XYZ file of N, CA and C in Angstrom:
789
model
N -1.853 -34.239 -18.745
C -0.788 -33.426 -19.316
C -1.253 -32.693 -20.578
N -2.162 -33.326 -21.328
C -2.622 -32.682 -22.560
C -3.325 -31.358 -22.263
N -4.048 -31.297 -21.143
C -4.735 -30.052 -20.775
C -3.732 -28.983 -20.347
N -2.697 -29.382 -19.628
C -1.658 -28.419 -19.237
C -0.928 -27.882 -20.468
N -0.604 -28.776 -21.396
C 0.078 -28.346 -22.621
C -0.819 -27.395 -23.416
N -2.110 -27.734 -23.490
C -3.045 -26.869 -24.200
C -3.164 -25.487 -23.571
N -3.198 -25.448 -22.241
C -3.315 -24.150 -21.559
C -2.080 -23.297 -21.793
N -0.905 -23.924 -21.770
C 0.334 -23.176 -22.035
C 0.333 -22.638 -23.466
N -0.149 -23.448 -24.402
C -0.212 -23.007 -25.797
C -1.143 -21.804 -25.951
N -2.305 -21.859 -25.313
C -3.255 -20.746 -25.392
C -2.675 -19.471 -24.774
N -2.143 -19.610 -23.562
C -1.590 -18.440 -22.877
C -0.413 -17.868 -23.658
N 0.429 -18.752 -24.189
C 1.563 -18.287 -24.978
C 1.133 -17.529 -26.214
N 0.067 -18.016 -26.887
C -0.431 -17.329 -28.082
C -0.967 -15.944 -27.739
N -1.683 -15.853 -26.619
C -2.239 -14.561 -26.202
C -1.122 -13.581 -25.848
N -0.141 -14.046 -25.073
C 0.959 -13.170 -24.668
C 1.779 -12.716 -25.867
N 2.003 -13.614 -26.801
C 2.756 -13.240 -28.001
C 2.027 -12.125 -28.754
N 0.699 -12.259 -28.870
C -0.088 -11.238 -29.564
C -0.038 -9.906 -28.822
N -0.186 -9.966 -27.492
C -0.209 -8.742 -26.694
C 1.101 -7.963 -26.814
N 2.221 -8.681 -26.748
C 3.517 -7.996 -26.701
C 4.138 -7.754 -28.071
N 3.659 -8.439 -29.105
C 4.276 -8.279 -30.422
C 3.449 -7.425 -31.379
N 2.177 -7.172 -31.047
C 1.311 -6.418 -31.941
C 1.202 -4.968 -31.469
N 1.517 -4.031 -32.354
C 1.421 -2.618 -32.028
C 0.015 -2.119 -32.336
N -0.543 -1.384 -31.392
C -1.856 -0.787 -31.618
C -1.723 0.465 -32.472
N -2.696 0.668 -33.345
C -2.727 1.873 -34.179
C -3.779 2.809 -33.604
N -3.377 3.891 -32.976
C -4.362 4.794 -32.351
C -5.199 5.488 -33.412
N -6.463 5.839 -33.074
C -7.319 6.560 -34.025
C -6.780 7.957 -34.295
N -7.004 8.447 -35.526
C -6.584 9.815 -35.839
C -7.606 10.797 -35.283
N -7.353 12.069 -35.482
C -8.217 13.098 -34.894
C -9.644 13.036 -35.440
N -9.780 12.740 -36.718
C -11.117 12.645 -37.310
C -11.905 11.492 -36.701
N -11.233 10.349 -36.516
C -11.891 9.196 -35.910
C -12.229 9.464 -34.451
N -11.340 10.135 -33.740
C -11.605 10.477 -32.347
C -12.811 11.399 -32.224
N -12.900 12.363 -33.135
C -14.038 13.286 -33.111
C -15.344 12.543 -33.348
N -15.329 11.584 -34.267
C -16.539 10.807 -34.549
C -16.934 9.963 -33.345
N -15.939 9.407 -32.643
C -16.214 8.587 -31.462
C -16.802 9.436 -30.346
N -16.240 10.620 -30.140
C -16.703 11.484 -29.056
C -18.089 12.048 -29.321
N -18.460 12.131 -30.600
C -19.764 12.697 -30.930
C -20.903 11.696 -30.747
N -20.570 10.435 -30.589
C -21.613 9.419 -30.428
C -22.239 9.505 -29.040
N -23.538 9.228 -28.991
C -24.210 9.123 -27.708
C -23.871 7.779 -27.063
N -23.857 7.771 -25.741
C -23.539 6.524 -25.043
C -24.624 5.481 -25.317
N -24.181 4.284 -25.693
C -25.101 3.189 -26.008
C -25.314 2.350 -24.748
N -26.504 2.516 -24.145
C -26.789 1.807 -22.891
C -26.937 0.294 -23.099
N -27.114 -0.137 -24.358
C -27.207 -1.578 -24.627
C -25.833 -2.200 -24.848
N -24.785 -1.352 -24.843
C -23.405 -1.817 -25.042
C -23.244 -2.567 -26.367
N -23.932 -2.092 -27.386
C -23.788 -2.667 -28.724
C -24.825 -3.708 -29.076
N -25.545 -4.235 -28.085
C -26.522 -5.291 -28.369
C -27.689 -4.774 -29.198
N -28.073 -3.525 -28.966
C -29.183 -2.947 -29.715
C -28.875 -2.897 -31.202
N -27.648 -2.494 -31.539
C -27.258 -2.435 -32.950
C -27.268 -3.823 -33.572
N -26.793 -4.805 -32.822
C -26.770 -6.175 -33.339
C -28.175 -6.672 -33.623
N -29.110 -6.415 -32.688
C -30.499 -6.851 -32.879
C -31.107 -6.169 -34.108
N -30.812 -4.879 -34.279
C -31.346 -4.166 -35.442
C -30.773 -4.720 -36.746
N -29.493 -5.071 -36.737
C -28.847 -5.573 -37.943
C -29.356 -6.949 -38.344
N -29.773 -7.766 -37.364
C -30.245 -9.112 -37.677
C -31.412 -9.067 -38.649
N -32.232 -8.039 -38.555
C -33.357 -7.896 -39.473
C -32.964 -7.348 -40.831
N -31.690 -6.968 -40.999
C -31.244 -6.380 -42.265
C -29.983 -7.069 -42.783
N -29.853 -8.344 -42.496
C -28.685 -9.077 -42.964
C -28.798 -9.331 -44.461
N -27.682 -9.330 -45.177
C -27.727 -9.625 -46.613
C -28.301 -11.018 -46.874
N -28.984 -11.162 -47.990
C -29.589 -12.444 -48.348
C -28.555 -13.557 -48.375
N -27.371 -13.257 -48.869
C -26.339 -14.280 -48.968
C -25.912 -14.805 -47.611
N -25.959 -13.963 -46.583
C -25.594 -14.426 -45.251
C -26.577 -15.471 -44.748
N -27.882 -15.257 -45.001
C -28.870 -16.250 -44.585
C -28.682 -17.562 -45.353
N -28.377 -17.440 -46.637
C -28.151 -18.645 -47.443
C -26.941 -19.426 -46.932
N -25.844 -18.719 -46.715
C -24.642 -19.380 -46.202
C -24.848 -19.856 -44.767
N -25.702 -19.134 -44.019
C -26.007 -19.567 -42.660
C -26.669 -20.936 -42.645
N -27.516 -21.202 -43.632
C -28.147 -22.517 -43.732
C -27.109 -23.594 -44.061
N -26.172 -23.255 -44.927
C -25.070 -24.180 -45.227
C -24.258 -24.451 -43.963
N -23.954 -23.388 -43.227
C -23.180 -23.524 -41.997
C -23.910 -24.370 -40.955
N -25.217 -24.229 -40.895
C -26.003 -24.971 -39.904
C -25.759 -26.471 -40.038
N -25.911 -26.993 -41.236
C -25.728 -28.437 -41.433
C -24.251 -28.828 -41.372
N -23.378 -27.929 -41.828
C -21.943 -28.220 -41.793
C -21.456 -28.445 -40.373
N -21.841 -27.551 -39.472
C -21.302 -27.621 -38.115
C -21.977 -28.688 -37.274
N -23.179 -29.103 -37.622
C -23.750 -30.286 -36.979
C -22.927 -31.509 -37.379
N -22.533 -31.559 -38.660
C -21.684 -32.659 -39.116
C -20.358 -32.697 -38.390
N -19.732 -31.538 -38.201
C -18.451 -31.503 -37.484
C -18.633 -31.880 -36.019
N -19.744 -31.469 -35.428
C -20.018 -31.822 -34.032
C -20.132 -33.340 -33.886
N -20.808 -33.984 -34.835
C -20.926 -35.452 -34.808
C -19.547 -36.095 -34.805
N -18.643 -35.569 -35.624
C -17.289 -36.116 -35.690
C -16.549 -35.920 -34.380
N -16.546 -34.693 -33.887
C -15.752 -34.372 -32.701
C -16.190 -35.149 -31.466
N -17.487 -35.324 -31.299
C -17.999 -35.913 -30.064
C -18.089 -37.434 -30.135
N -18.457 -37.962 -31.299
C -18.806 -39.387 -31.365
C -17.785 -40.263 -32.089
N -16.774 -39.662 -32.710
C -15.820 -40.475 -33.465
C -15.073 -41.455 -32.566
N -14.569 -40.958 -31.440
C -13.780 -41.825 -30.557
C -14.575 -43.026 -30.036
N -15.780 -42.826 -29.447
C -16.534 -44.007 -29.003
C -17.019 -44.876 -30.165
N -17.202 -44.268 -31.342
C -17.666 -45.038 -32.493
C -16.618 -46.058 -32.924
N -15.357 -45.617 -33.067
C -14.329 -46.556 -33.513
C -13.919 -47.501 -32.385
N -14.127 -47.084 -31.122
C -13.823 -47.982 -30.005
C -14.660 -49.246 -30.094
N -15.927 -49.091 -30.468
C -16.805 -50.249 -30.553
C -16.700 -50.998 -31.858
N -16.637 -50.252 -32.988
C -16.717 -50.894 -34.298
C -15.383 -51.367 -34.854
N -14.298 -50.666 -34.524
C -12.992 -51.006 -35.090
C -12.119 -51.748 -34.086
N -12.077 -51.258 -32.834
C -11.200 -51.865 -31.830
C -11.925 -52.889 -30.958
N -13.251 -52.912 -31.034
C -14.061 -53.846 -30.240
C -13.646 -53.784 -28.759
N -13.550 -52.550 -28.280
C -13.011 -52.317 -26.938
C -14.114 -52.151 -25.915
N -13.791 -52.471 -24.687
C -14.652 -52.234 -23.532
C -13.917 -51.331 -22.550
N -14.693 -50.633 -21.716
C -14.119 -49.666 -20.790
C -13.038 -50.250 -19.900
N -11.933 -49.520 -19.736
C -10.865 -49.921 -18.842
C -9.888 -50.918 -19.415
N -10.027 -51.255 -20.709
C -9.136 -52.233 -21.321
C -8.032 -51.538 -22.111
N -6.999 -52.301 -22.463
C -5.919 -51.766 -23.291
C -6.436 -51.374 -24.671
N -7.423 -52.126 -25.149
C -8.012 -51.793 -26.453
C -8.677 -50.418 -26.428
N -9.300 -50.077 -25.297
C -9.930 -48.774 -25.182
C -8.881 -47.662 -25.201
N -7.750 -47.886 -24.521
C -6.671 -46.898 -24.553
C -6.117 -46.748 -25.962
N -5.948 -47.872 -26.649
C -5.442 -47.824 -28.018
C -6.419 -47.107 -28.934
N -7.708 -47.313 -28.698
C -8.727 -46.645 -29.496
C -8.667 -45.136 -29.318
N -8.548 -44.684 -28.069
C -8.461 -43.245 -27.812
C -7.233 -42.624 -28.438
N -6.111 -43.343 -28.362
C -4.876 -42.828 -28.955
C -4.995 -42.728 -30.470
N -5.625 -43.729 -31.083
C -5.775 -43.701 -32.540
C -6.761 -42.635 -32.983
N -7.792 -42.391 -32.178
C -8.726 -41.307 -32.485
C -7.991 -39.971 -32.491
N -7.102 -39.768 -31.526
C -6.310 -38.549 -31.498
C -5.419 -38.425 -32.723
N -4.822 -39.542 -33.140
C -3.980 -39.528 -34.340
C -4.808 -39.206 -35.584
N -6.023 -39.757 -35.642
C -6.910 -39.472 -36.778
C -7.268 -37.996 -36.844
N -7.500 -37.385 -35.690
C -7.803 -35.953 -35.667
C -6.592 -35.148 -36.133
N -5.404 -35.583 -35.724
C -4.190 -34.920 -36.197
C -4.066 -35.068 -37.712
N -4.472 -36.221 -38.206
C -4.388 -36.500 -39.636
C -5.257 -35.534 -40.434
N -6.512 -35.351 -40.020
C -7.377 -34.482 -40.832
C -6.966 -33.022 -40.736
N -6.366 -32.628 -39.601
C -5.860 -31.263 -39.504
C -4.613 -31.064 -40.354
N -3.762 -32.083 -40.441
C -2.584 -32.008 -41.303
C -3.003 -31.915 -42.766
N -3.993 -32.714 -43.159
C -4.507 -32.653 -44.524
C -5.106 -31.276 -44.798
N -5.813 -30.732 -43.820
C -6.389 -29.388 -43.953
C -5.296 -28.368 -44.254
N -4.197 -28.435 -43.504
C -3.087 -27.500 -43.693
C -2.486 -27.636 -45.089
N -2.221 -28.863 -45.512
C -1.589 -29.085 -46.811
C -2.529 -28.746 -47.966
N -3.803 -29.123 -47.814
C -4.752 -28.876 -48.901
C -5.071 -27.397 -49.052
N -4.852 -26.609 -48.018
C -5.146 -25.180 -48.115
C -4.325 -24.510 -49.217
N -3.100 -25.011 -49.465
C -2.281 -24.447 -50.542
C -2.875 -24.798 -51.912
N -3.436 -25.997 -52.021
C -4.116 -26.394 -53.253
C -5.404 -25.593 -53.422
N -6.107 -25.402 -52.320
C -7.395 -24.716 -52.337
C -7.266 -23.320 -52.927
N -6.248 -22.585 -52.517
C -6.070 -21.207 -52.980
C -5.898 -21.160 -54.489
N -5.123 -22.093 -55.017
C -4.844 -22.077 -56.457
C -6.019 -22.581 -57.290
N -6.641 -23.668 -56.846
C -7.728 -24.255 -57.628
C -8.959 -23.356 -57.616
N -9.177 -22.644 -56.503
C -10.354 -21.771 -56.395
C -10.320 -20.648 -57.417
N -9.123 -20.284 -57.900
C -9.039 -19.263 -58.946
C -9.794 -19.691 -60.202
N -9.880 -21.002 -60.435
C -10.533 -21.518 -61.637
C -11.980 -21.938 -61.373
N -12.238 -22.491 -60.198
C -13.586 -22.993 -59.909
C -14.492 -21.936 -59.303
N -13.899 -20.979 -58.578
C -14.690 -20.070 -57.760
C -14.990 -20.713 -56.418
N -15.217 -19.920 -55.373
C -15.426 -20.489 -54.032
C -16.698 -21.306 -53.890
N -17.754 -20.983 -54.657
C -19.016 -21.714 -54.506
C -18.861 -23.163 -54.947
N -18.351 -23.377 -56.140
C -18.180 -24.744 -56.636
C -17.157 -25.500 -55.792
N -16.086 -24.808 -55.412
C -15.068 -25.465 -54.596
C -15.638 -25.931 -53.261
N -16.426 -25.079 -52.619
C -16.996 -25.455 -51.327
C -17.998 -26.594 -51.487
N -18.758 -26.559 -52.564
C -19.716 -27.635 -52.830
C -18.993 -28.973 -52.953
N -17.915 -28.999 -53.726
C -17.171 -30.247 -53.941
C -16.497 -30.716 -52.661
N -15.923 -29.778 -51.912
C -15.216 -30.161 -50.679
C -16.186 -30.726 -49.637
N -17.365 -30.125 -49.524
C -18.363 -30.658 -48.590
C -18.811 -32.051 -49.014
N -18.929 -32.271 -50.323
C -19.304 -33.601 -50.820
C -18.225 -34.623 -50.480
N -16.959 -34.222 -50.618
C -15.851 -35.107 -50.247
C -15.890 -35.398 -48.750
N -16.179 -34.371 -47.947
C -16.290 -34.567 -46.503
C -17.432 -35.501 -46.139
N -18.550 -35.387 -46.851
C -19.678 -36.291 -46.626
C -19.270 -37.728 -46.907
N -18.546 -37.935 -47.994
C -18.068 -39.273 -48.336
C -17.138 -39.798 -47.243
N -16.292 -38.909 -46.705
C -15.385 -39.320 -45.642
C -16.116 -39.770 -44.392
N -17.100 -39.002 -43.965
C -17.861 -39.368 -42.765
C -18.661 -40.656 -42.974
N -19.286 -40.776 -44.153
C -20.102 -41.958 -44.419
C -19.253 -43.211 -44.605
N -17.964 -43.035 -44.901
C -17.089 -44.198 -45.080
C -16.600 -44.772 -43.753
N -16.687 -44.003 -42.669
C -16.170 -44.465 -41.376
C -16.839 -45.756 -40.909
N -18.174 -45.878 -40.976
C -18.789 -47.136 -40.533
C -18.374 -48.353 -41.361
N -17.837 -48.127 -42.570
C -17.448 -49.233 -43.442
C -16.047 -49.755 -43.143
N -15.281 -48.996 -42.367
C -13.897 -49.363 -42.101
C -13.814 -50.435 -41.013
N -13.099 -51.503 -41.318
C -12.921 -52.589 -40.342
C -11.538 -52.553 -39.704
N -10.608 -51.823 -40.299
C -9.264 -51.695 -39.752
C -8.935 -50.243 -39.478
N -8.002 -50.024 -38.561
C -7.723 -48.645 -38.144
C -7.078 -47.818 -39.253
N -6.308 -48.444 -40.142
C -5.627 -47.669 -41.176
C -6.603 -47.181 -42.251
N -7.697 -47.881 -42.418
C -8.708 -47.407 -43.348
C -9.307 -46.084 -42.925
N -9.297 -45.804 -41.615
C -9.845 -44.550 -41.111
C -9.035 -43.344 -41.598
N -7.777 -43.569 -41.961
C -6.952 -42.463 -42.438
C -7.466 -41.935 -43.777
N -8.039 -42.816 -44.585
C -8.673 -42.362 -45.830
C -9.863 -41.453 -45.511
N -10.669 -41.875 -44.542
C -11.823 -41.063 -44.145
C -11.369 -39.701 -43.639
N -10.293 -39.682 -42.842
C -9.787 -38.427 -42.294
C -9.220 -37.526 -43.386
N -8.651 -38.115 -44.418
C -8.151 -37.319 -45.538
C -9.295 -36.573 -46.209
N -10.395 -37.266 -46.433
C -11.574 -36.627 -47.035
C -12.103 -35.514 -46.139
N -12.175 -35.785 -44.842
C -12.688 -34.782 -43.907
C -11.748 -33.586 -43.827
N -10.440 -33.834 -43.907
C -9.472 -32.735 -43.887
C -9.635 -31.807 -45.079
N -9.938 -32.374 -46.245
C -10.198 -31.552 -47.436
C -11.418 -30.658 -47.198
N -12.473 -31.243 -46.635
C -13.675 -30.452 -46.335
C -13.377 -29.382 -45.291
N -12.608 -29.728 -44.275
C -12.299 -28.805 -43.186
C -11.543 -27.583 -43.694
N -10.639 -27.803 -44.648
C -9.901 -26.688 -45.234
C -10.843 -25.694 -45.903
N -11.860 -26.212 -46.582
C -12.825 -25.340 -47.246
C -13.762 -24.681 -46.248
N -14.171 -25.417 -45.226
C -15.091 -24.882 -44.208
C -14.498 -23.657 -43.530
N -13.190 -23.656 -43.332
C -12.533 -22.558 -42.640
C -12.292 -21.338 -43.521
N -12.594 -21.424 -44.812
C -12.258 -20.308 -45.700
C -13.347 -19.938 -46.699
N -13.904 -20.915 -47.403
C -14.793 -20.606 -48.520
C -16.074 -19.853 -48.138
N -16.752 -20.210 -47.013
C -17.945 -19.418 -46.674
C -17.643 -17.934 -46.492
N -16.485 -17.629 -45.925
C -16.112 -16.231 -45.712
C -15.735 -15.559 -47.029
N -15.122 -16.323 -47.941
C -14.798 -15.773 -49.256
C -16.062 -15.421 -50.030
N -17.111 -16.225 -49.870
C -18.377 -15.925 -50.544
C -19.152 -14.808 -49.862
N -19.022 -14.730 -48.550
C -19.805 -13.748 -47.794
C -19.220 -12.342 -47.887
N -17.908 -12.234 -47.856
C -17.245 -10.936 -47.741
C -17.707 -9.904 -48.764
N -17.815 -10.245 -50.053
C -18.233 -9.208 -51.012
C -19.647 -8.701 -50.797
N -20.484 -9.434 -50.064
C -21.881 -9.040 -49.870
C -22.077 -8.137 -48.653
N -21.022 -7.896 -47.878
C -21.164 -7.132 -46.638
C -20.875 -5.654 -46.866
N -21.659 -4.766 -46.248
C -21.347 -3.332 -46.311
C -20.068 -3.041 -45.524
N -19.146 -2.271 -46.090
C -17.851 -2.040 -45.436
C -17.957 -1.464 -44.028
N -18.944 -0.603 -43.791
C -19.043 0.038 -42.487
C -19.611 -0.896 -41.420
N -20.171 -2.038 -41.832
C -20.733 -2.995 -40.870
C -20.002 -4.342 -40.941
N -18.852 -4.341 -41.547
C -18.153 -5.591 -41.824
C -17.859 -6.385 -40.552
N -17.296 -5.706 -39.552
C -16.885 -6.397 -38.331
C -18.053 -7.009 -37.581
N -19.103 -6.227 -37.360
C -20.236 -6.711 -36.577
C -20.985 -7.804 -37.332
N -21.069 -7.686 -38.660
C -21.768 -8.724 -39.415
C -20.978 -10.026 -39.455
N -19.670 -9.935 -39.490
C -18.860 -11.146 -39.384
C -19.078 -11.810 -38.024
N -19.224 -10.983 -36.992
C -19.507 -11.532 -35.670
C -20.853 -12.225 -35.627
N -21.858 -11.603 -36.252
C -23.192 -12.223 -36.313
C -23.131 -13.527 -37.097
N -22.331 -13.552 -38.160
C -22.218 -14.763 -38.975
C -21.699 -15.941 -38.155
N -20.883 -15.659 -37.162
C -20.369 -16.733 -36.306
C -21.470 -17.395 -35.484
N -22.620 -16.714 -35.349
C -23.747 -17.355 -34.663
C -24.221 -18.592 -35.423
N -24.014 -18.591 -36.735
C -24.399 -19.753 -37.537
C -23.443 -20.931 -37.317
N -22.380 -20.699 -36.574
C -21.495 -21.781 -36.133
C -21.898 -22.247 -34.742
N -22.213 -21.289 -33.889
C -22.511 -21.595 -32.487
C -23.866 -22.283 -32.333
N -24.894 -21.723 -32.970
C -26.268 -22.219 -32.769
C -26.422 -23.696 -33.135
N -25.936 -24.153 -34.295
C -26.099 -25.591 -34.596
C -25.395 -26.497 -33.601
N -24.269 -26.049 -33.053
C -23.566 -26.880 -32.077
C -24.307 -26.910 -30.737
N -24.944 -25.801 -30.374
C -25.764 -25.794 -29.161
C -26.947 -26.755 -29.332
N -27.579 -26.699 -30.506
C -28.708 -27.596 -30.775
C -28.249 -29.045 -30.763
N -27.113 -29.320 -31.414
C -26.607 -30.690 -31.477
C -26.237 -31.216 -30.094
N -25.587 -30.377 -29.298
C -25.192 -30.822 -27.958
C -26.399 -31.058 -27.066
N -27.516 -30.374 -27.342
C -28.720 -30.527 -26.528
C -29.576 -31.721 -26.952
N -29.610 -32.017 -28.255
C -30.587 -32.982 -28.757
C -29.986 -34.245 -29.370
N -28.756 -34.166 -29.857
C -28.214 -35.282 -30.631
C -28.122 -36.565 -29.818
N -27.744 -36.436 -28.558
C -27.646 -37.620 -27.711
C -28.977 -38.336 -27.572
N -30.048 -37.557 -27.398
C -31.380 -38.146 -27.287
C -31.811 -38.782 -28.605
N -31.477 -38.136 -29.727
C -31.851 -38.675 -31.039
C -31.181 -40.016 -31.283
N -29.902 -40.102 -30.964
C -29.173 -41.357 -31.173
C -29.697 -42.446 -30.249
N -30.045 -42.083 -29.039
C -30.547 -43.060 -28.081
C -31.932 -43.571 -28.490
N -32.790 -42.676 -28.944
C -34.168 -43.048 -29.253
C -34.319 -43.754 -30.599
N -33.576 -43.265 -31.609
C -33.806 -43.743 -32.972
C -32.683 -44.616 -33.528
N -31.530 -44.622 -32.876
C -30.392 -45.362 -33.413
C -29.768 -46.301 -32.386
N -30.576 -46.751 -31.429
C -30.164 -47.759 -30.438
C -28.955 -47.345 -29.626
N -28.704 -46.055 -29.537
C -27.602 -45.568 -28.722
C -26.228 -45.878 -29.269
N -26.133 -46.263 -30.535
C -24.835 -46.623 -31.121
C -24.153 -45.372 -31.683
N -22.985 -45.016 -31.144
C -22.332 -43.764 -31.578
C -21.915 -43.754 -33.035
N -21.705 -44.932 -33.647
C -21.304 -44.954 -35.053
C -22.369 -44.340 -35.950
N -23.624 -44.385 -35.510
C -24.692 -43.778 -36.306
C -24.551 -42.264 -36.397
N -23.824 -41.675 -35.446
C -23.581 -40.233 -35.517
C -22.725 -39.884 -36.732
N -21.857 -40.814 -37.159
C -21.048 -40.577 -38.361
C -21.956 -40.513 -39.592
N -22.980 -41.341 -39.601
C -23.932 -41.323 -40.717
C -24.724 -40.019 -40.705
N -25.173 -39.615 -39.514
C -25.899 -38.342 -39.397
C -25.013 -37.198 -39.872
N -23.762 -37.195 -39.438
C -22.835 -36.148 -39.850
C -22.606 -36.143 -41.352
N -22.444 -37.335 -41.946
C -22.245 -37.413 -43.381
C -23.445 -36.921 -44.165
N -24.651 -37.250 -43.693
C -25.874 -36.772 -44.348
C -25.965 -35.253 -44.231
N -25.610 -34.711 -43.065
C -25.630 -33.250 -42.883
C -24.649 -32.567 -43.835
N -23.470 -33.142 -44.019
C -22.508 -32.589 -44.965
C -23.064 -32.617 -46.390
N -23.703 -33.731 -46.741
C -24.278 -33.851 -48.082
C -25.371 -32.803 -48.296
N -26.223 -32.602 -47.291
C -27.275 -31.581 -47.385
C -26.656 -30.196 -47.542
N -25.604 -29.919 -46.756
C -24.922 -28.623 -46.846
C -24.339 -28.416 -48.238
N -23.776 -29.465 -48.824
C -23.202 -29.369 -50.168
C -24.282 -29.037 -51.192
N -25.429 -29.698 -51.100
C -26.528 -29.461 -52.042
C -27.075 -28.044 -51.886
N -27.259 -27.618 -50.632
C -27.771 -26.267 -50.378
C -26.808 -25.227 -50.939
N -25.521 -25.441 -50.714
C -24.522 -24.494 -51.192
C -24.571 -24.356 -52.717
N -24.783 -25.471 -53.396
C -24.800 -25.449 -54.867
C -26.107 -24.881 -55.421
N -27.229 -25.201 -54.773
C -28.542 -24.864 -55.322
C -29.038 -23.502 -54.840
N -28.830 -23.187 -53.567
C -29.485 -22.023 -52.962
C -28.598 -20.787 -52.909
N -27.323 -20.951 -52.572
C -26.448 -19.784 -52.411
C -26.344 -19.039 -53.736
N -26.581 -17.735 -53.718
C -26.690 -16.931 -54.942
C -25.382 -16.264 -55.327
N -24.284 -16.766 -54.837
C -22.982 -16.183 -55.177
C -22.704 -16.326 -56.667
N -22.305 -15.218 -57.275
C -21.890 -15.224 -58.669
C -20.539 -14.515 -58.763
N -19.648 -15.086 -59.521
C -18.305 -14.518 -59.614
C -18.314 -13.225 -60.416
N -17.633 -12.206 -59.870
C -17.374 -10.963 -60.588
C -15.916 -10.616 -60.368
N -15.423 -9.644 -61.107
C -14.018 -9.248 -60.945
C -13.766 -8.730 -59.536
N -14.717 -7.950 -59.002
C -14.551 -7.401 -57.662
C -14.608 -8.519 -56.629
N -15.580 -9.425 -56.803
C -15.722 -10.530 -55.868
C -14.475 -11.399 -55.846
N -13.866 -11.635 -57.026
C -12.670 -12.466 -57.081
C -11.532 -11.836 -56.292
N -11.402 -10.508 -56.390
C -10.347 -9.821 -55.653
C -10.576 -9.918 -54.147
N -11.813 -9.645 -53.713
C -12.127 -9.690 -52.291
C -12.060 -11.113 -51.770
N -12.561 -12.071 -52.549
C -12.559 -13.470 -52.133
C -11.142 -13.994 -51.971
N -10.240 -13.564 -52.864
C -8.845 -13.990 -52.746
C -8.250 -13.496 -51.431
N -8.564 -12.235 -51.082
C -8.097 -11.688 -49.808
C -8.667 -12.462 -48.623
N -9.992 -12.755 -48.675
C -10.655 -13.463 -47.581
C -10.118 -14.871 -47.441
N -9.849 -15.536 -48.574
C -9.327 -16.912 -48.530
C -7.949 -16.929 -47.892
N -7.100 -15.998 -48.253
C -5.783 -15.935 -47.625
C -5.895 -15.653 -46.140
């Protein structure tokens, strides 16, 4: 039933957008510029490949932060449920304990998303004083603490503390990198460069899905709880990189653009 409910939610969101959003047609000047372009036989891929060699320095720096961040999130999403099934619920396949473990894992995921929603209101206000770089550094550190605390929890309610920490990090992950990146992008390439930036989300998850299982099996005795440690270490590395390497500096213009991007 959860898959049916999810599909209805997705389709409903798409239909609402299609029927409630009015398209703004291009004006005559924009139409003339479009008609004057030669047909691109690469369908846009050629431009993307050319731009990859000319990405702003800050995008590469934030891309490195994103790389470790999203490996950490992948560890949580894939391995949290089996990790707490063994360490907290001491469950075996097909038992009531295993069902209870899965249900509690779902509740924990709801918990960190709820914290993300609530903390986002705090994030907007506090970032005015700290700036997005320091805020993201601190939030990633809190998220690292949350992931690393999961193996220490012996009861299910203790996991809610871990999820609270992760929810704080998640709120920043969804906003602060874009707030730092936006002022560094050329306005005429904004859309395509934002699309390229999303590759720094996709690539680490592809790598993690391909290799993480083998790493845990070979070096960590196949115990899924060790993925929480790997994820926490990745978050900590991302926090350090963000603080040390990212060259974002606050300016009046950046603050205005960052506020828009954060919202």
